[in-house]
Amino acid sequence: MATVVELKQALKEALEKRGVLGQIRANIRAEVFHALDDQSEPRPPLSRENLLINELVREYLEYNKYKYTASVLTAVLRIVGKFLFQKLASLKCPWIDSFLSKS
């Protein structure tokens, strides 16, 4: 019969193999950040530029398969869903307009 230590090790290995352990760790980190976030002091509204930068960082993380880091970033920044191209095109920002005209 397996010992408790052996069962723990087998469970850890199975979760790591399936990629679940990293996801659980990322979820715990996100929840810790959320719990520590001081809701009594509201954050300043994000500028359009910062919103775009945050989304670019999130997309970079996802593109490079840093999905756990991206999930923590998403939770911390409260970014929901993908940034729509139509929203990007509607922003009145010279450097965004310049970038979009080159594509």
CSV table of C-alpha atoms in Angstrom, one decimal:
chain,number,residue,atom,x,y,z
A,1,MET,CA,0.0,0.0,0.0
A,2,ALA,CA,1.3,3.5,-0.9
A,3,THR,CA,2.2,5.9,1.8
A,4,VAL,CA,0.8,9.4,2.1
A,5,VAL,CA,4.0,10.8,0.8
A,6,GLU,CA,3.9,8.6,-2.2
A,7,LEU,CA,0.3,9.5,-2.9
A,8,LYS,CA,1.1,13.2,-2.7
A,9,GLN,CA,4.1,12.8,-5.0
A,10,ALA,CA,2.0,10.8,-7.5
A,11,LEU,CA,-0.8,13.4,-7.4
A,12,LYS,CA,1.7,16.3,-7.9
A,13,GLU,CA,3.3,14.5,-10.9
A,14,ALA,CA,-0.1,13.8,-12.5
A,15,LEU,CA,-1.2,17.4,-12.1
A,16,GLU,CA,2.1,18.7,-13.5
A,17,LYS,CA,1.9,16.3,-16.4
A,18,ARG,CA,-1.6,17.6,-17.3
A,19,GLY,CA,-0.5,21.2,-16.9
A,20,VAL,CA,-3.0,21.7,-14.1
A,21,LEU,CA,-0.6,22.5,-11.3
A,22,GLY,CA,0.7,25.6,-13.0
A,23,GLN,CA,-2.8,26.8,-13.6
A,24,ILE,CA,-3.8,26.2,-10.0
A,25,ARG,CA,-0.7,28.2,-8.8
A,26,ALA,CA,-1.6,31.0,-11.2
A,27,ASN,CA,-5.2,31.1,-9.9
A,28,ILE,CA,-3.9,31.2,-6.3
A,29,ARG,CA,-1.6,34.1,-7.1
A,30,ALA,CA,-4.4,35.9,-8.8
A,31,GLU,CA,-6.7,35.4,-5.8
A,32,VAL,CA,-4.0,36.6,-3.5
A,33,PHE,CA,-3.5,39.8,-5.5
A,34,HIS,CA,-7.3,40.2,-5.6
A,35,ALA,CA,-7.5,39.8,-1.8
A,36,LEU,CA,-4.7,42.3,-1.2
A,37,ASP,CA,-6.1,44.8,-3.7
A,38,ASP,CA,-7.2,47.9,-1.7
A,39,GLN,CA,-10.7,48.4,-3.0
A,40,SER,CA,-11.2,51.5,-0.8
A,41,GLU,CA,-8.7,53.4,-2.9
A,42,PRO,CA,-10.0,53.5,-6.5
A,43,ARG,CA,-7.5,53.3,-9.3
A,44,PRO,CA,-7.3,56.2,-11.7
A,45,PRO,CA,-9.0,55.6,-15.0
A,46,LEU,CA,-6.8,54.0,-17.6
A,47,SER,CA,-5.8,56.1,-20.5
A,48,ARG,CA,-6.4,54.7,-24.0
A,49,GLU,CA,-2.7,54.4,-24.4
A,50,ASN,CA,-2.3,52.4,-21.1
A,51,LEU,CA,-5.3,50.2,-22.1
A,52,LEU,CA,-3.6,49.4,-25.4
A,53,ILE,CA,-0.2,48.7,-23.7
A,54,ASN,CA,-1.8,46.4,-21.2
A,55,GLU,CA,-3.5,44.5,-24.0
A,56,LEU,CA,-0.3,44.2,-26.0
A,57,VAL,CA,1.5,42.8,-22.9
A,58,ARG,CA,-1.3,40.3,-22.4
A,59,GLU,CA,-1.2,39.2,-26.1
A,60,TYR,CA,2.6,38.9,-25.9
A,61,LEU,CA,2.3,36.6,-22.9
A,62,GLU,CA,-0.4,34.5,-24.6
A,63,TYR,CA,1.5,34.4,-27.9
A,64,ASN,CA,4.6,33.0,-26.1
A,65,LYS,CA,2.5,30.5,-24.2
A,66,TYR,CA,3.0,32.2,-20.8
A,67,LYS,CA,-0.6,31.4,-20.1
A,68,TYR,CA,-0.3,31.3,-16.3
A,69,THR,CA,1.4,34.7,-16.2
A,70,ALA,CA,-1.2,36.1,-18.6
A,71,SER,CA,-4.0,34.8,-16.4
A,72,VAL,CA,-2.5,36.5,-13.3
A,73,LEU,CA,-2.0,39.7,-15.3
A,74,THR,CA,-5.5,39.5,-16.6
A,75,ALA,CA,-6.9,39.1,-13.0
A,76,VAL,CA,-4.7,41.9,-11.7
A,77,LEU,CA,-5.5,44.4,-14.4
A,78,ARG,CA,-9.1,43.2,-14.8
A,79,ILE,CA,-8.8,42.9,-18.5
A,80,VAL,CA,-11.8,41.0,-19.8
A,81,GLY,CA,-11.8,39.3,-23.1
A,82,LYS,CA,-9.9,40.3,-26.2
A,83,PHE,CA,-9.4,43.9,-27.3
A,84,LEU,CA,-11.6,44.3,-30.3
A,85,PHE,CA,-10.1,45.7,-33.5
A,86,GLN,CA,-13.1,48.0,-33.9
A,87,LYS,CA,-12.4,49.5,-30.5
A,88,LEU,CA,-8.7,50.0,-31.5
A,89,ALA,CA,-9.7,51.7,-34.7
A,90,SER,CA,-12.1,54.1,-32.9
A,91,LEU,CA,-9.4,55.4,-30.5
A,92,LYS,CA,-8.3,58.9,-31.3
A,93,CYS,CA,-4.6,58.6,-30.7
A,94,PRO,CA,-2.0,59.7,-33.4
A,95,TRP,CA,0.5,56.9,-32.9
A,96,ILE,CA,-2.3,54.3,-33.0
A,97,ASP,CA,-3.7,55.9,-36.2
A,98,SER,CA,-0.2,55.9,-37.7
A,99,PHE,CA,0.3,52.2,-36.8
A,100,LEU,CA,-3.1,51.2,-38.2
A,101,SER,CA,-2.5,53.0,-41.5
A,102,LYS,CA,0.7,51.1,-42.1
A,103,SER,CA,-1.0,47.7,-41.8
